[in-house]
Coordinates of C-alpha atoms in Angstrom, one line a residue:
Chain A
X21 CA -0.1 0.0 0.0
X22 CA 2.7 2.5 1.0
X23 CA 4.7 1.8 -2.3
X24 CA 1.5 2.3 -4.3
X25 CA 0.8 5.6 -2.6
X26 CA 4.4 6.7 -3.2
X27 CA 4.3 5.7 -6.8
X28 CA 0.9 7.4 -7.3
X29 CA 2.0 10.5 -5.7
X30 CA 5.1 10.6 -7.8
X31 CA 3.3 10.1 -10.9
X32 CA 0.6 12.7 -10.1
X33 CA 3.4 15.2 -9.0
X34 CA 5.0 14.7 -12.4
X35 CA 1.8 15.0 -14.3
X36 CA 0.9 18.2 -12.4
X37 CA 3.5 20.0 -14.1
X38 CA 1.7 19.5 -17.4
X39 CA -1.8 19.5 -16.3
X40 CA -2.1 22.4 -13.9
X41 CA 0.8 24.6 -14.0
X42 CA 0.5 26.0 -17.7
X43 CA -3.0 27.3 -16.9
X44 CA -1.6 29.1 -13.9
X45 CA 1.7 30.6 -15.1
X46 CA 1.5 30.9 -18.9
X47 CA 1.6 34.7 -18.6
X48 CA 3.2 35.3 -15.3
X49 CA -0.3 36.1 -13.9
X50 CA -1.0 37.4 -10.4
X51 CA -1.0 35.1 -7.4
X52 CA -4.9 35.2 -7.4
X53 CA -5.0 33.3 -10.6
X54 CA -2.8 30.6 -9.0
X55 CA -5.2 30.3 -6.1
X56 CA -8.2 30.3 -8.6
X57 CA -6.6 27.3 -10.2
X58 CA -5.8 25.7 -6.8
X59 CA -9.4 26.1 -5.7
X60 CA -10.7 24.5 -9.1
X61 CA -8.1 21.6 -8.5
X62 CA -9.4 21.1 -4.9
X63 CA -13.1 21.4 -6.0
X64 CA -12.5 18.5 -8.6
X65 CA -10.5 16.4 -6.0
X66 CA -13.2 16.9 -3.3
X67 CA -16.0 15.7 -5.5
X68 CA -14.0 12.7 -6.8
X69 CA -15.5 9.2 -6.2
X70 CA -12.0 8.0 -5.0
X71 CA -11.4 6.9 -1.4
X72 CA -10.2 9.1 1.3
X73 CA -6.5 8.4 0.9
X74 CA -6.6 9.0 -2.8
X75 CA -8.5 12.1 -2.4
X76 CA -5.9 13.4 0.0
X77 CA -3.2 12.5 -2.5
X78 CA -5.0 14.5 -5.1
X79 CA -5.5 17.5 -2.7
X80 CA -1.6 17.4 -2.0
X81 CA -0.9 17.4 -5.7
X82 CA -3.1 20.6 -5.9
X83 CA -0.9 22.1 -3.1
X84 CA 2.3 21.2 -5.1
X85 CA 0.9 22.7 -8.2
X86 CA 0.1 26.0 -6.3
X87 CA 3.5 26.2 -4.8
X88 CA 5.0 25.7 -8.3
X89 CA 2.6 28.4 -9.7
X90 CA 3.5 30.9 -6.9
X91 CA 7.3 30.2 -7.3
X92 CA 7.1 31.0 -11.0
X93 CA 5.5 34.5 -10.5
Chain B
X25 CA -52.0 19.9 42.3
X26 CA -49.3 18.3 40.4
X27 CA -50.1 16.5 37.1
X28 CA -47.7 13.5 37.2
X29 CA -49.4 11.9 34.1
X30 CA -48.0 14.4 31.6
X31 CA -44.3 13.5 31.4
X32 CA -45.3 9.7 31.2
X33 CA -47.8 10.5 28.2
X34 CA -45.1 12.5 26.5
X35 CA -42.6 9.8 26.9
X36 CA -44.9 7.2 25.6
X37 CA -45.9 9.4 22.7
X38 CA -42.5 9.9 21.6
X39 CA -41.8 6.2 22.0
X40 CA -44.4 5.5 19.5
X41 CA -42.2 7.5 17.0
X42 CA -39.2 5.5 17.7
X43 CA -37.3 8.2 19.3
X44 CA -37.6 7.4 23.2
X45 CA -39.3 5.0 25.4
X46 CA -39.7 1.2 24.8
X47 CA -38.9 1.1 21.1
X48 CA -35.5 2.4 21.8
X49 CA -34.3 -1.2 22.6
X50 CA -35.6 -2.7 19.5
X51 CA -33.2 -3.4 16.7
X52 CA -33.9 -1.1 13.7
X53 CA -35.6 -2.7 10.7
X54 CA -33.7 -3.5 7.6
X55 CA -34.7 -2.5 4.2
X56 CA -33.4 -3.8 1.0
X57 CA -33.0 -1.5 -2.1
X58 CA -34.6 -3.4 -5.0
X59 CA -33.5 -1.9 -8.3
X60 CA -36.2 -0.6 -10.7
X61 CA -34.0 1.2 -13.2
X62 CA -30.4 1.1 -14.2
X63 CA -29.0 3.6 -16.7
X64 CA -27.3 1.9 -19.6
X65 CA -24.5 2.9 -21.8
X66 CA -25.1 5.1 -24.8
X67 CA -22.5 4.8 -27.5
X68 CA -20.2 2.8 -25.3
X69 CA -20.2 5.7 -22.9
X70 CA -21.9 6.5 -19.7
X71 CA -24.2 9.4 -19.9
X72 CA -23.0 11.3 -16.8
X73 CA -19.4 12.4 -16.5
X74 CA -19.1 13.7 -12.9
X75 CA -22.4 13.8 -11.1
X76 CA -22.0 15.7 -8.0
X77 CA -25.6 16.6 -6.7
X78 CA -29.1 15.4 -7.0
X79 CA -32.2 17.4 -6.5
X80 CA -35.8 16.4 -6.9
X81 CA -39.1 18.3 -7.5
X82 CA -42.5 16.9 -7.8
X83 CA -42.0 15.0 -11.0
X84 CA -38.4 15.3 -12.0
X85 CA -34.9 14.4 -11.0
X86 CA -32.1 16.9 -11.6
X87 CA -28.5 15.7 -11.8
X88 CA -25.7 18.2 -11.7
X89 CA -22.7 17.2 -13.6
X90 CA -19.4 19.0 -12.7
X91 CA -17.4 18.0 -15.6
X92 CA -20.0 18.6 -18.2
X93 CA -20.9 21.8 -16.5
X94 CA -24.7 21.2 -17.0
X95 CA -27.8 19.6 -15.3
X96 CA -29.3 16.4 -16.8
X97 CA -33.0 16.3 -16.2
X98 CA -34.8 12.9 -15.9
X99 CA -38.4 11.7 -15.2
X100 CA -38.6 10.1 -11.8
X101 CA -39.0 6.8 -13.7
X102 CA -35.3 7.5 -14.9
X103 CA -36.3 8.5 -18.5
X104 CA -33.9 11.2 -19.7
X105 CA -35.7 14.4 -20.7
X106 CA -33.2 17.1 -21.4
X107 CA -29.9 18.9 -20.5
X108 CA -29.9 22.5 -19.1
X109 CA -26.8 24.7 -19.1
X110 CA -23.3 24.4 -20.6
X111 CA -19.8 25.3 -19.7
X112 CA -19.0 29.0 -19.7
X113 CA -19.1 32.2 -17.6
X114 CA -22.3 33.8 -19.1
X115 CA -25.8 33.6 -17.8
X116 CA -27.0 30.0 -17.6
X117 CA -23.4 28.8 -18.1
X118 CA -21.5 27.0 -15.4
X119 CA -17.8 26.2 -14.6
X120 CA -17.2 23.4 -12.1
X121 CA -20.7 23.7 -10.5
X122 CA -20.9 21.6 -7.3
X123 CA -24.2 22.4 -5.6
X124 CA -27.9 22.2 -6.8
X125 CA -31.3 22.7 -5.3
X126 CA -34.7 23.1 -6.6
X127 CA -37.5 25.2 -5.2
X128 CA -40.8 26.3 -6.7
X129 CA -39.8 25.5 -10.3
X130 CA -36.4 27.2 -10.1
X131 CA -33.1 25.7 -10.1
X132 CA -30.4 27.2 -7.8
X133 CA -26.8 26.4 -8.7
X134 CA -23.5 26.9 -6.8
X135 CA -21.4 27.9 -9.7
X136 CA -18.2 27.1 -8.0
X137 CA -15.3 28.2 -10.2
X138 CA -17.4 31.3 -11.4
X139 CA -17.8 32.1 -7.8
X140 CA -21.5 32.8 -8.1
X141 CA -25.0 31.6 -7.4
X142 CA -27.3 31.3 -10.4
X143 CA -31.1 30.8 -10.5
X144 CA -32.6 29.3 -13.6
X145 CA -35.9 28.1 -14.7
X146 CA -36.6 24.5 -15.5
X147 CA -35.9 25.1 -19.2
X148 CA -32.5 26.6 -18.4
X149 CA -33.3 30.2 -18.9
X150 CA -31.4 32.5 -16.6
X151 CA -33.6 34.3 -14.0
X152 CA -31.1 35.8 -11.6
X153 CA -27.7 35.4 -9.8
X154 CA -25.1 37.0 -7.8
X155 CA -21.5 37.0 -7.0
X156 CA -20.1 35.5 -3.8
X157 CA -16.6 36.2 -2.3
X158 CA -15.8 32.5 -1.9
X159 CA -16.0 29.2 -3.7
X160 CA -19.6 28.0 -3.3
X161 CA -19.8 24.4 -2.6
X162 CA -23.4 23.5 -1.7
X163 CA -26.6 25.3 -1.9
X164 CA -30.1 25.1 -0.3
X165 CA -33.1 27.2 -1.4
X166 CA -35.2 27.3 1.8
X167 CA -37.5 30.0 0.3
X168 CA -37.4 32.5 -2.6
X169 CA -35.7 34.9 -0.2
X170 CA -33.6 32.6 1.8
X171 CA -30.8 30.9 0.2
X172 CA -28.1 29.0 2.2
X173 CA -24.7 28.7 0.5
X174 CA -21.9 26.5 2.0
X175 CA -18.4 27.5 0.9
X176 CA -15.4 25.3 0.3
X177 CA -13.0 27.0 2.8
X178 CA -9.5 27.8 1.3
X179 CA -7.9 28.3 4.7
X180 CA -5.6 31.1 3.3
X181 CA -6.2 33.5 6.1
X182 CA -7.3 31.2 8.9
X183 CA -10.7 29.9 9.8
X184 CA -13.6 31.0 7.7
X185 CA -17.3 31.0 7.9
X186 CA -18.7 28.1 6.0
X187 CA -22.5 28.9 6.0
X188 CA -23.8 32.0 4.3
X189 CA -27.3 33.0 4.2
X190 CA -28.5 35.3 1.3
X191 CA -31.7 36.9 0.3
X192 CA -33.0 36.4 -3.3
X193 CA -31.2 39.5 -4.5
X194 CA -27.7 38.1 -3.2
X195 CA -27.8 40.4 0.0
X196 CA -25.9 38.7 2.8
X197 CA -28.1 38.1 5.8
X198 CA -25.9 36.0 8.0
X199 CA -22.9 33.9 8.3
X200 CA -22.2 30.8 10.6
X201 CA -20.1 27.8 11.2
X202 CA -16.3 28.1 11.5
X203 CA -14.2 25.9 9.4
X204 CA -11.6 23.7 11.1
X205 CA -8.1 25.2 10.7
X206 CA -4.7 23.7 11.5
X207 CA -2.6 25.1 8.8
X208 CA -2.5 21.7 7.0
X209 CA -4.8 22.5 3.9
X210 CA -5.2 18.9 3.0
X211 CA -6.3 17.7 6.4
X212 CA -8.4 20.8 7.1
X213 CA -10.3 20.3 3.9
X214 CA -11.1 16.7 4.8
X215 CA -12.4 17.8 8.2
X216 CA -14.4 20.5 6.5
X217 CA -16.5 18.2 4.5
X218 CA -20.0 19.1 5.6
X219 CA -23.4 18.5 4.2
X220 CA -26.5 20.9 4.3
X221 CA -29.9 19.0 3.9
X222 CA -33.3 20.3 3.8
X223 CA -35.7 19.9 6.7
X224 CA -39.3 20.9 6.8
X225 CA -40.4 24.4 7.8
X226 CA -37.7 26.3 6.1
X227 CA -35.1 24.7 8.3
X228 CA -32.1 22.6 7.4
X229 CA -29.8 19.9 8.8
X230 CA -26.0 20.2 9.1
X231 CA -24.0 17.0 9.0
X232 CA -20.1 16.8 9.3
X233 CA -18.7 14.0 7.2
X234 CA -15.8 13.4 9.6
X235 CA -14.8 13.9 13.4
X236 CA -18.3 14.5 14.5
X237 CA -21.3 12.3 15.1
X238 CA -24.2 14.7 15.3
X239 CA -27.0 16.0 13.2
X240 CA -27.5 19.7 13.8
X241 CA -30.7 21.5 12.8
X242 CA -30.7 25.2 12.0
X243 CA -33.4 27.6 10.9
X244 CA -33.2 30.0 7.8
X245 CA -31.4 32.6 9.8
X246 CA -28.6 30.2 10.7
X247 CA -29.7 29.8 14.3
X248 CA -28.9 26.4 15.8
X249 CA -32.2 24.8 16.8
X250 CA -30.9 21.7 18.2
X251 CA -28.2 18.9 17.8
X252 CA -28.9 15.2 18.1
X253 CA -25.9 12.8 18.8
X254 CA -26.3 9.8 16.5
X255 CA -26.6 6.4 18.3
X256 CA -23.2 4.9 19.3
X257 CA -24.0 1.7 17.3
X258 CA -23.6 3.7 14.1
X259 CA -20.3 2.6 12.6
X260 CA -18.0 5.5 11.8
X261 CA -14.5 4.5 10.6
X262 CA -11.2 5.8 11.4
X263 CA -8.4 6.2 8.8
X264 CA -4.9 7.5 8.8
X265 CA -4.2 10.0 6.3
X266 CA -0.8 11.4 5.0
X267 CA -0.2 14.8 6.4
X268 CA 2.2 17.8 6.3
X269 CA 5.8 16.9 7.3
X270 CA 5.3 13.3 6.8
X271 CA 3.1 12.7 9.8
X272 CA -0.1 10.8 9.8
X273 CA -3.3 12.1 11.1
X274 CA -6.5 10.4 11.9
X275 CA -9.7 11.1 10.3
X276 CA -12.7 9.8 11.9
X277 CA -15.1 9.3 8.9
X278 CA -18.7 9.7 9.8
X279 CA -20.4 9.4 6.6
X280 CA -19.6 9.4 2.9
X281 CA -22.7 11.3 1.8
X282 CA -26.2 11.9 3.1
X283 CA -29.7 12.9 2.2
X284 CA -32.9 14.0 3.8
X285 CA -36.6 13.4 3.3
X286 CA -38.7 15.5 5.4
X287 CA -37.6 14.8 9.0
X288 CA -35.4 11.8 8.4
X289 CA -31.7 12.0 7.6
X290 CA -30.0 9.2 5.5
X291 CA -26.3 8.7 6.1
X292 CA -24.3 6.5 3.8
X293 CA -21.9 4.5 6.0
X294 CA -18.3 4.5 4.9
X295 CA -16.8 1.2 4.1
X296 CA -13.1 -0.1 3.6
X297 CA -12.2 -0.8 0.0
X298 CA -10.1 -3.7 -1.2
X299 CA -6.9 -1.7 -1.2
X300 CA -7.4 -0.4 2.4
X301 CA -8.8 3.0 1.5
X302 CA -12.1 4.2 2.8
X303 CA -14.9 4.9 0.4
X304 CA -18.6 4.8 0.2
X305 CA -20.3 1.6 1.6
X306 CA -23.4 -0.5 0.9
X307 CA -25.4 0.6 3.8
X308 CA -27.6 3.6 4.5
X309 CA -28.6 4.4 8.1
X310 CA -31.9 6.2 8.6
X311 CA -31.6 8.6 11.4
X312 CA -34.5 10.1 13.3
X313 CA -34.8 13.6 14.9
X314 CA -33.3 12.4 18.2
X315 CA -30.3 10.8 16.6
X316 CA -31.6 7.2 16.8
X317 CA -31.2 4.7 14.1
X318 CA -34.7 4.2 12.7
X319 CA -33.8 1.7 10.0
X320 CA -30.9 0.6 7.9
X321 CA -31.1 0.1 4.2
X322 CA -28.8 -2.5 2.3
X323 CA -27.7 -1.5 -1.1
X324 CA -26.8 -4.0 -3.9
X325 CA -23.8 -1.8 -4.8
X326 CA -21.8 1.2 -3.7
X327 CA -23.4 4.4 -4.4
X328 CA -21.5 7.8 -4.2
X329 CA -24.5 10.2 -4.3
X330 CA -28.2 9.6 -3.5
X331 CA -31.6 11.1 -2.8
X332 CA -34.6 9.6 -1.0
X333 CA -38.2 10.3 -1.5
X334 CA -40.6 8.0 0.3
X335 CA -39.8 4.6 -0.6
X336 CA -37.7 5.5 -3.7
X337 CA -34.0 5.9 -3.6
X338 CA -32.2 7.6 -6.4
X339 CA -28.6 7.0 -6.5
X340 CA -25.4 7.5 -8.6
X341 CA -23.0 4.4 -8.5
X342 CA -19.3 4.5 -9.0
X343 CA -19.5 4.3 -12.7
X344 CA -21.6 7.4 -12.6
X345 CA -24.7 5.7 -13.7
X346 CA -28.2 6.7 -12.3
X347 CA -29.8 3.9 -10.5
X348 CA -33.3 3.9 -8.9
X349 CA -34.4 1.6 -6.1
X350 CA -37.6 0.7 -4.3
X351 CA -37.0 0.3 -0.6
X352 CA -38.6 -2.9 0.7
X353 CA -38.7 -4.2 4.2
X354 CA -36.8 -7.5 4.7

């Protein structure tokens, strides 16, 4: 289970760079746009039919993506 | 002269409704959900993408689809009728909508990513709407002039109010309910998973999905009217979730989802999945006003969302299919 979670997290973290970051930072937009994307990411994760652990992993990826977005401003 | 008979009569009277008294000791009756309709594939695809909310009026069933950004309308027999809305930012358009309610032939939509509430008629025509300064998550229309919106707290600046009461024009009337806040955004959000459900008389129930075992009742002004602790035999489930700094934190999951029908609250009991995670289960507990388990419903399959009306249960399964069941006593 731990290995599966670590692998899932790693894959999702890698994919997050392609899925979420370009929307947030394509034109060096203000931090509020990063937070808009973050909230949208969290909304989608929160409404997923995945279990609790998977949902928390997805929410963690949303946080990573937010961090990356803010760092690129 | 004292009237000793009154408390006894009151206790017996309440006992007849299964809340107190002699019936308290009896095991709750079991119901089985017998399927009457299952949505089938169309063109090898399921019809719903990410159904997130169900609302019922007298003759129809409305399913809010977050990914498709629309509302699918069905007859209560399950027959598809039409689709309302589309993705966008204009009137009658939605972006990641997450909450839906119906009141007097009007649909109220929590248009989450557009940060607004929209009111549309049953043909999808825009009637009114207003912006909100938060991400609206769930919505209840208690009356034409009393709309309760629950936000999805961001936790950016500490605890936030999660319940917001508006009039029909979008004027803020009241705010209530502080979010849980521990500077761990993931854990906090899981703790802040709440449900608002309609009760009769313009009132509503508030149920926390985790780390709480109560059903609260509030009026349309956000005033707490009462709180019933759910009976101990109701099975909540603890799970360790990854947390900030590599720590693990315990989440005590009370219900996966819930619904109400008049004065009853229906809690979807969480259940362990094959891979050790915790997800929606196959049992629904029916909770009465005093928190007692009035009955339990056995489902043939896991449902993620559901609504109940009388002896009919409308559900969405994990493949995003609409399912309709009749509740029959075992």
